[in-house]
Amino acid sequence: MISVTNLTKFHGSQRVLNGVSLTVNRGEVTALVGPSGGGKSTLLRCINGLETFQSGGVEVAGNKLAGGPTHDSRVLQKLRLSVGMVFQQFHLFPHMSVLDNVMSGPLYALKQKRGEAEATARKLLDRVGLKEKADARPANLSGGQQQRVAIARTLAVKPLAVLFDEPTSALDPQMAKEVLAVMRDLAADGQTMIVVTHDMDFAERATVVHLMQAGEIVKSGPPAEILKEHR
């Protein structure tokens, strides 16, 4: 479903990604681990088309991005409907209710009718344990609740894959547990995922783990093999 081939990216003169390649099959949970500054978040942003890169390629569900100063806007639109992203910060629309936040993608990107979008949004809020918060504003939610709303909003457009960029790093341990429980439920349901994480307990449940350092994948394999030296 996702293929990254020999991806190279510079920020100015600094090489941030150095020939990164990986493949993610349908239904797999891929964990990216390693020290901060290793290129993990940049890799996710390249996969989702949020950043360009100098060489190599990215393919998501048949939508291909190549190295260069810009991406084709038509390809980007199709790609972003195939792969959703959940960030460290929640990026909810503060002026909208929780329900309207989750409905925003189906309404404005998928052009669904409001009744259909609302039915989907309410089911997703129930799934992440927040159906009673549908009319609340983001400012009235805890950080963990806001992140669960962000996950529901991402799922509302029915992406084939979801990218998680350290989704619990801004949360206290209890809130992190709430978010990780939702992510484990998604994984158990067969959702294809790439997760940048420092949570080794979650990484242990992944299908495959890639250890990144200095812009390169230095080790790849089953969690038990890769994580035994990095707990």
PDB file of N, CA and C in Angstrom, residues 142-208:
ATOM      1  N   SER A 142      -9.735  17.710  27.552  1.00  0.00           N
ATOM      2  CA  SER A 142      -8.360  17.439  27.951  1.00  0.00           C
ATOM      3  C   SER A 142      -7.518  17.180  26.704  1.00  0.00           C
ATOM      4  N   GLY A 143      -6.207  17.159  26.888  1.00  0.00           N
ATOM      5  CA  GLY A 143      -5.333  16.883  25.754  1.00  0.00           C
ATOM      6  C   GLY A 143      -5.595  15.518  25.146  1.00  0.00           C
ATOM      7  N   GLY A 144      -5.795  14.514  26.001  1.00  0.00           N
ATOM      8  CA  GLY A 144      -6.072  13.178  25.502  1.00  0.00           C
ATOM      9  C   GLY A 144      -7.375  13.114  24.728  1.00  0.00           C
ATOM     10  N   GLN A 145      -8.375  13.828  25.218  1.00  0.00           N
ATOM     11  CA  GLN A 145      -9.652  13.867  24.504  1.00  0.00           C
ATOM     12  C   GLN A 145      -9.507  14.571  23.157  1.00  0.00           C
ATOM     13  N   GLN A 146      -8.746  15.663  23.132  1.00  0.00           N
ATOM     14  CA  GLN A 146      -8.537  16.365  21.865  1.00  0.00           C
ATOM     15  C   GLN A 146      -7.819  15.468  20.853  1.00  0.00           C
ATOM     16  N   GLN A 147      -6.848  14.700  21.320  1.00  0.00           N
ATOM     17  CA  GLN A 147      -6.139  13.824  20.393  1.00  0.00           C
ATOM     18  C   GLN A 147      -7.050  12.716  19.867  1.00  0.00           C
ATOM     19  N   ARG A 148      -7.952  12.228  20.702  1.00  0.00           N
ATOM     20  CA  ARG A 148      -8.901  11.210  20.243  1.00  0.00           C
ATOM     21  C   ARG A 148      -9.885  11.802  19.229  1.00  0.00           C
ATOM     22  N   VAL A 149     -10.256  13.059  19.418  1.00  0.00           N
ATOM     23  CA  VAL A 149     -11.083  13.730  18.404  1.00  0.00           C
ATOM     24  C   VAL A 149     -10.302  13.857  17.097  1.00  0.00           C
ATOM     25  N   ALA A 150      -9.019  14.191  17.200  1.00  0.00           N
ATOM     26  CA  ALA A 150      -8.186  14.310  15.995  1.00  0.00           C
ATOM     27  C   ALA A 150      -8.104  12.981  15.253  1.00  0.00           C
ATOM     28  N   ILE A 151      -8.021  11.888  15.997  1.00  0.00           N
ATOM     29  CA  ILE A 151      -8.006  10.564  15.364  1.00  0.00           C
ATOM     30  C   ILE A 151      -9.341  10.301  14.669  1.00  0.00           C
ATOM     31  N   ALA A 152     -10.449  10.610  15.352  1.00  0.00           N
ATOM     32  CA  ALA A 152     -11.769  10.415  14.743  1.00  0.00           C
ATOM     33  C   ALA A 152     -11.904  11.251  13.476  1.00  0.00           C
ATOM     34  N   ARG A 153     -11.416  12.501  13.523  1.00  0.00           N
ATOM     35  CA  ARG A 153     -11.492  13.370  12.343  1.00  0.00           C
ATOM     36  C   ARG A 153     -10.700  12.771  11.178  1.00  0.00           C
ATOM     37  N   THR A 154      -9.548  12.208  11.463  1.00  0.00           N
ATOM     38  CA  THR A 154      -8.744  11.582  10.414  1.00  0.00           C
ATOM     39  C   THR A 154      -9.458  10.369   9.823  1.00  0.00           C
ATOM     40  N   LEU A 155     -10.077   9.564  10.687  1.00  0.00           N
ATOM     41  CA  LEU A 155     -10.759   8.356  10.222  1.00  0.00           C
ATOM     42  C   LEU A 155     -12.028   8.667   9.434  1.00  0.00           C
ATOM     43  N   ALA A 156     -12.576   9.861   9.608  1.00  0.00           N
ATOM     44  CA  ALA A 156     -13.865  10.194   9.001  1.00  0.00           C
ATOM     45  C   ALA A 156     -13.829  10.181   7.480  1.00  0.00           C
ATOM     46  N   VAL A 157     -12.655  10.393   6.889  1.00  0.00           N
ATOM     47  CA  VAL A 157     -12.557  10.360   5.424  1.00  0.00           C
ATOM     48  C   VAL A 157     -12.179   8.965   4.924  1.00  0.00           C
ATOM     49  N   LYS A 158     -12.178   8.003   5.841  1.00  0.00           N
ATOM     50  CA  LYS A 158     -11.932   6.592   5.517  1.00  0.00           C
ATOM     51  C   LYS A 158     -10.610   6.388   4.780  1.00  0.00           C
ATOM     52  N   PRO A 159      -9.513   6.836   5.373  1.00  0.00           N
ATOM     53  CA  PRO A 159      -8.219   6.671   4.711  1.00  0.00           C
ATOM     54  C   PRO A 159      -7.798   5.207   4.674  1.00  0.00           C
ATOM     55  N   LEU A 160      -7.053   4.840   3.651  1.00  0.00           N
ATOM     56  CA  LEU A 160      -6.523   3.486   3.574  1.00  0.00           C
ATOM     57  C   LEU A 160      -5.417   3.273   4.601  1.00  0.00           C
ATOM     58  N   ALA A 161      -4.693   4.325   4.924  1.00  0.00           N
ATOM     59  CA  ALA A 161      -3.610   4.252   5.911  1.00  0.00           C
ATOM     60  C   ALA A 161      -3.623   5.516   6.753  1.00  0.00           C
ATOM     61  N   VAL A 162      -3.131   5.392   7.986  1.00  0.00           N
ATOM     62  CA  VAL A 162      -3.038   6.544   8.889  1.00  0.00           C
ATOM     63  C   VAL A 162      -1.601   6.651   9.393  1.00  0.00           C
ATOM     64  N   LEU A 163      -1.060   7.864   9.330  1.00  0.00           N
ATOM     65  CA  LEU A 163       0.272   8.169   9.837  1.00  0.00           C
ATOM     66  C   LEU A 163       0.132   8.877  11.176  1.00  0.00           C
ATOM     67  N   PHE A 164       0.828   8.394  12.187  1.00  0.00           N
ATOM     68  CA  PHE A 164       0.789   8.990  13.524  1.00  0.00           C
ATOM     69  C   PHE A 164       2.172   9.522  13.865  1.00  0.00           C
ATOM     70  N   ASP A 165       2.266  10.825  14.106  1.00  0.00           N
ATOM     71  CA  ASP A 165       3.554  11.448  14.429  1.00  0.00           C
ATOM     72  C   ASP A 165       3.636  11.718  15.926  1.00  0.00           C
ATOM     73  N   GLU A 166       4.176  10.761  16.668  1.00  0.00           N
ATOM     74  CA  GLU A 166       4.312  10.868  18.125  1.00  0.00           C
ATOM     75  C   GLU A 166       3.024  11.400  18.755  1.00  0.00           C
ATOM     76  N   PRO A 167       1.916  10.688  18.585  1.00  0.00           N
ATOM     77  CA  PRO A 167       0.609  11.218  18.994  1.00  0.00           C
ATOM     78  C   PRO A 167       0.418  11.364  20.495  1.00  0.00           C
ATOM     79  N   THR A 168       1.314  10.776  21.291  1.00  0.00           N
ATOM     80  CA  THR A 168       1.146  10.884  22.747  1.00  0.00           C
ATOM     81  C   THR A 168       2.243  11.723  23.403  1.00  0.00           C
ATOM     82  N   SER A 169       3.119  12.327  22.617  1.00  0.00           N
ATOM     83  CA  SER A 169       4.284  13.004  23.204  1.00  0.00           C
ATOM     84  C   SER A 169       3.907  14.239  24.013  1.00  0.00           C
ATOM     85  N   ALA A 170       2.756  14.855  23.706  1.00  0.00           N
ATOM     86  CA  ALA A 170       2.342  16.062  24.424  1.00  0.00           C
ATOM     87  C   ALA A 170       1.388  15.760  25.584  1.00  0.00           C
ATOM     88  N   LEU A 171       1.221  14.465  25.906  1.00  0.00           N
ATOM     89  CA  LEU A 171       0.213  14.070  26.881  1.00  0.00           C
ATOM     90  C   LEU A 171       0.849  13.495  28.140  1.00  0.00           C
ATOM     91  N   ASP A 172       0.126  13.630  29.262  1.00  0.00           N
ATOM     92  CA  ASP A 172       0.596  12.977  30.472  1.00  0.00           C
ATOM     93  C   ASP A 172       0.316  11.475  30.356  1.00  0.00           C
ATOM     94  N   PRO A 173       0.892  10.649  31.248  1.00  0.00           N
ATOM     95  CA  PRO A 173       0.782   9.193  31.087  1.00  0.00           C
ATOM     96  C   PRO A 173      -0.644   8.662  31.003  1.00  0.00           C
ATOM     97  N   GLN A 174      -1.565   9.196  31.800  1.00  0.00           N
ATOM     98  CA  GLN A 174      -2.930   8.692  31.766  1.00  0.00           C
ATOM     99  C   GLN A 174      -3.614   9.030  30.439  1.00  0.00           C
ATOM    100  N   MET A 175      -3.437  10.265  29.983  1.00  0.00           N
ATOM    101  CA  MET A 175      -4.020  10.648  28.697  1.00  0.00           C
ATOM    102  C   MET A 175      -3.398   9.849  27.563  1.00  0.00           C
ATOM    103  N   ALA A 176      -2.093   9.584  27.655  1.00  0.00           N
ATOM    104  CA  ALA A 176      -1.420   8.786  26.633  1.00  0.00           C
ATOM    105  C   ALA A 176      -2.022   7.387  26.560  1.00  0.00           C
ATOM    106  N   LYS A 177      -2.338   6.807  27.711  1.00  0.00           N
ATOM    107  CA  LYS A 177      -2.950   5.468  27.726  1.00  0.00           C
ATOM    108  C   LYS A 177      -4.276   5.463  26.983  1.00  0.00           C
ATOM    109  N   GLU A 178      -5.063   6.534  27.150  1.00  0.00           N
ATOM    110  CA  GLU A 178      -6.366   6.612  26.481  1.00  0.00           C
ATOM    111  C   GLU A 178      -6.188   6.621  24.964  1.00  0.00           C
ATOM    112  N   VAL A 179      -5.214   7.397  24.493  1.00  0.00           N
ATOM    113  CA  VAL A 179      -4.977   7.491  23.051  1.00  0.00           C
ATOM    114  C   VAL A 179      -4.411   6.184  22.516  1.00  0.00           C
ATOM    115  N   LEU A 180      -3.467   5.593  23.239  1.00  0.00           N
ATOM    116  CA  LEU A 180      -2.865   4.342  22.787  1.00  0.00           C
ATOM    117  C   LEU A 180      -3.894   3.218  22.736  1.00  0.00           C
ATOM    118  N   ALA A 181      -4.862   3.249  23.646  1.00  0.00           N
ATOM    119  CA  ALA A 181      -5.920   2.229  23.624  1.00  0.00           C
ATOM    120  C   ALA A 181      -6.727   2.322  22.332  1.00  0.00           C
ATOM    121  N   VAL A 182      -7.010   3.551  21.892  1.00  0.00           N
ATOM    122  CA  VAL A 182      -7.721   3.737  20.624  1.00  0.00           C
ATOM    123  C   VAL A 182      -6.872   3.233  19.464  1.00  0.00           C
ATOM    124  N   MET A 183      -5.588   3.525  19.475  1.00  0.00           N
ATOM    125  CA  MET A 183      -4.704   3.094  18.401  1.00  0.00           C
ATOM    126  C   MET A 183      -4.584   1.572  18.351  1.00  0.00           C
ATOM    127  N   ARG A 184      -4.533   0.933  19.514  1.00  0.00           N
ATOM    128  CA  ARG A 184      -4.483  -0.532  19.537  1.00  0.00           C
ATOM    129  C   ARG A 184      -5.759  -1.131  18.976  1.00  0.00           C
ATOM    130  N   ASP A 185      -6.891  -0.493  19.268  1.00  0.00           N
ATOM    131  CA  ASP A 185      -8.168  -0.951  18.721  1.00  0.00           C
ATOM    132  C   ASP A 185      -8.167  -0.846  17.194  1.00  0.00           C
ATOM    133  N   LEU A 186      -7.633   0.251  16.680  1.00  0.00           N
ATOM    134  CA  LEU A 186      -7.546   0.415  15.235  1.00  0.00           C
ATOM    135  C   LEU A 186      -6.647  -0.650  14.612  1.00  0.00           C
ATOM    136  N   ALA A 187      -5.518  -0.902  15.256  1.00  0.00           N
ATOM    137  CA  ALA A 187      -4.593  -1.915  14.749  1.00  0.00           C
ATOM    138  C   ALA A 187      -5.246  -3.294  14.739  1.00  0.00           C
ATOM    139  N   ALA A 188      -5.972  -3.609  15.806  1.00  0.00           N
ATOM    140  CA  ALA A 188      -6.638  -4.906  15.888  1.00  0.00           C
ATOM    141  C   ALA A 188      -7.712  -5.051  14.818  1.00  0.00           C
ATOM    142  N   ASP A 189      -8.250  -3.916  14.370  1.00  0.00           N
ATOM    143  CA  ASP A 189      -9.296  -3.924  13.349  1.00  0.00           C
ATOM    144  C   ASP A 189      -8.723  -3.930  11.930  1.00  0.00           C
ATOM    145  N   GLY A 190      -7.388  -3.970  11.824  1.00  0.00           N
ATOM    146  CA  GLY A 190      -6.759  -4.081  10.514  1.00  0.00           C
ATOM    147  C   GLY A 190      -6.415  -2.775   9.836  1.00  0.00           C
ATOM    148  N   GLN A 191      -6.435  -1.667  10.592  1.00  0.00           N
ATOM    149  CA  GLN A 191      -6.082  -0.374  10.001  1.00  0.00           C
ATOM    150  C   GLN A 191      -4.586  -0.331   9.697  1.00  0.00           C
ATOM    151  N   THR A 192      -4.229   0.005   8.464  1.00  0.00           N
ATOM    152  CA  THR A 192      -2.832   0.180   8.101  1.00  0.00           C
ATOM    153  C   THR A 192      -2.309   1.454   8.752  1.00  0.00           C
ATOM    154  N   MET A 193      -1.149   1.360   9.420  1.00  0.00           N
ATOM    155  CA  MET A 193      -0.648   2.485  10.196  1.00  0.00           C
ATOM    156  C   MET A 193       0.873   2.551  10.129  1.00  0.00           C
ATOM    157  N   ILE A 194       1.392   3.772  10.095  1.00  0.00           N
ATOM    158  CA  ILE A 194       2.807   4.023  10.380  1.00  0.00           C
ATOM    159  C   ILE A 194       2.840   4.939  11.592  1.00  0.00           C
ATOM    160  N   VAL A 195       3.564   4.547  12.621  1.00  0.00           N
ATOM    161  CA  VAL A 195       3.546   5.279  13.886  1.00  0.00           C
ATOM    162  C   VAL A 195       4.966   5.646  14.291  1.00  0.00           C
ATOM    163  N   VAL A 196       5.236   6.941  14.366  1.00  0.00           N
ATOM    164  CA  VAL A 196       6.465   7.426  14.985  1.00  0.00           C
ATOM    165  C   VAL A 196       6.211   7.478  16.482  1.00  0.00           C
ATOM    166  N   THR A 197       6.998   6.741  17.247  1.00  0.00           N
ATOM    167  CA  THR A 197       6.705   6.650  18.671  1.00  0.00           C
ATOM    168  C   THR A 197       7.968   6.406  19.485  1.00  0.00           C
ATOM    169  N   HIS A 198       7.937   6.908  20.724  1.00  0.00           N
ATOM    170  CA  HIS A 198       8.944   6.563  21.725  1.00  0.00           C
ATOM    171  C   HIS A 198       8.355   5.604  22.755  1.00  0.00           C
ATOM    172  N   ASP A 199       7.096   5.187  22.549  1.00  0.00           N
ATOM    173  CA  ASP A 199       6.427   4.272  23.465  1.00  0.00           C
ATOM    174  C   ASP A 199       6.755   2.838  23.037  1.00  0.00           C
ATOM    175  N   MET A 200       7.664   2.219  23.768  1.00  0.00           N
ATOM    176  CA  MET A 200       8.123   0.896  23.372  1.00  0.00           C
ATOM    177  C   MET A 200       7.051  -0.173  23.569  1.00  0.00           C
ATOM    178  N   ASP A 201       6.134   0.050  24.523  1.00  0.00           N
ATOM    179  CA  ASP A 201       5.048  -0.914  24.705  1.00  0.00           C
ATOM    180  C   ASP A 201       4.174  -0.980  23.454  1.00  0.00           C
ATOM    181  N   PHE A 202       3.892   0.183  22.852  1.00  0.00           N
ATOM    182  CA  PHE A 202       3.112   0.170  21.620  1.00  0.00           C
ATOM    183  C   PHE A 202       3.933  -0.426  20.479  1.00  0.00           C
ATOM    184  N   ALA A 203       5.196  -0.025  20.381  1.00  0.00           N
ATOM    185  CA  ALA A 203       6.038  -0.525  19.296  1.00  0.00           C
ATOM    186  C   ALA A 203       6.151  -2.048  19.332  1.00  0.00           C
ATOM    187  N   GLU A 204       6.105  -2.629  20.526  1.00  0.00           N
ATOM    188  CA  GLU A 204       6.190  -4.084  20.650  1.00  0.00           C
ATOM    189  C   GLU A 204       5.020  -4.795  19.970  1.00  0.00           C
ATOM    190  N   ARG A 205       3.911  -4.077  19.783  1.00  0.00           N
ATOM    191  CA  ARG A 205       2.732  -4.673  19.169  1.00  0.00           C
ATOM    192  C   ARG A 205       2.691  -4.460  17.660  1.00  0.00           C
ATOM    193  N   ALA A 206       3.685  -3.772  17.117  1.00  0.00           N
ATOM    194  CA  ALA A 206       3.710  -3.486  15.682  1.00  0.00           C
ATOM    195  C   ALA A 206       4.018  -4.749  14.882  1.00  0.00           C
ATOM    196  N   THR A 207       3.721  -4.684  13.596  1.00  0.00           N
ATOM    197  CA  THR A 207       4.075  -5.776  12.686  1.00  0.00           C
ATOM    198  C   THR A 207       5.569  -5.775  12.415  1.00  0.00           C
ATOM    199  N   VAL A 208       6.094  -4.574  12.182  1.00  0.00           N
ATOM    200  CA  VAL A 208       7.517  -4.418  11.894  1.00  0.00           C
ATOM    201  C   VAL A 208       7.994  -3.115  12.519  1.00  0.00           C
TER     202      VAL A 208
END
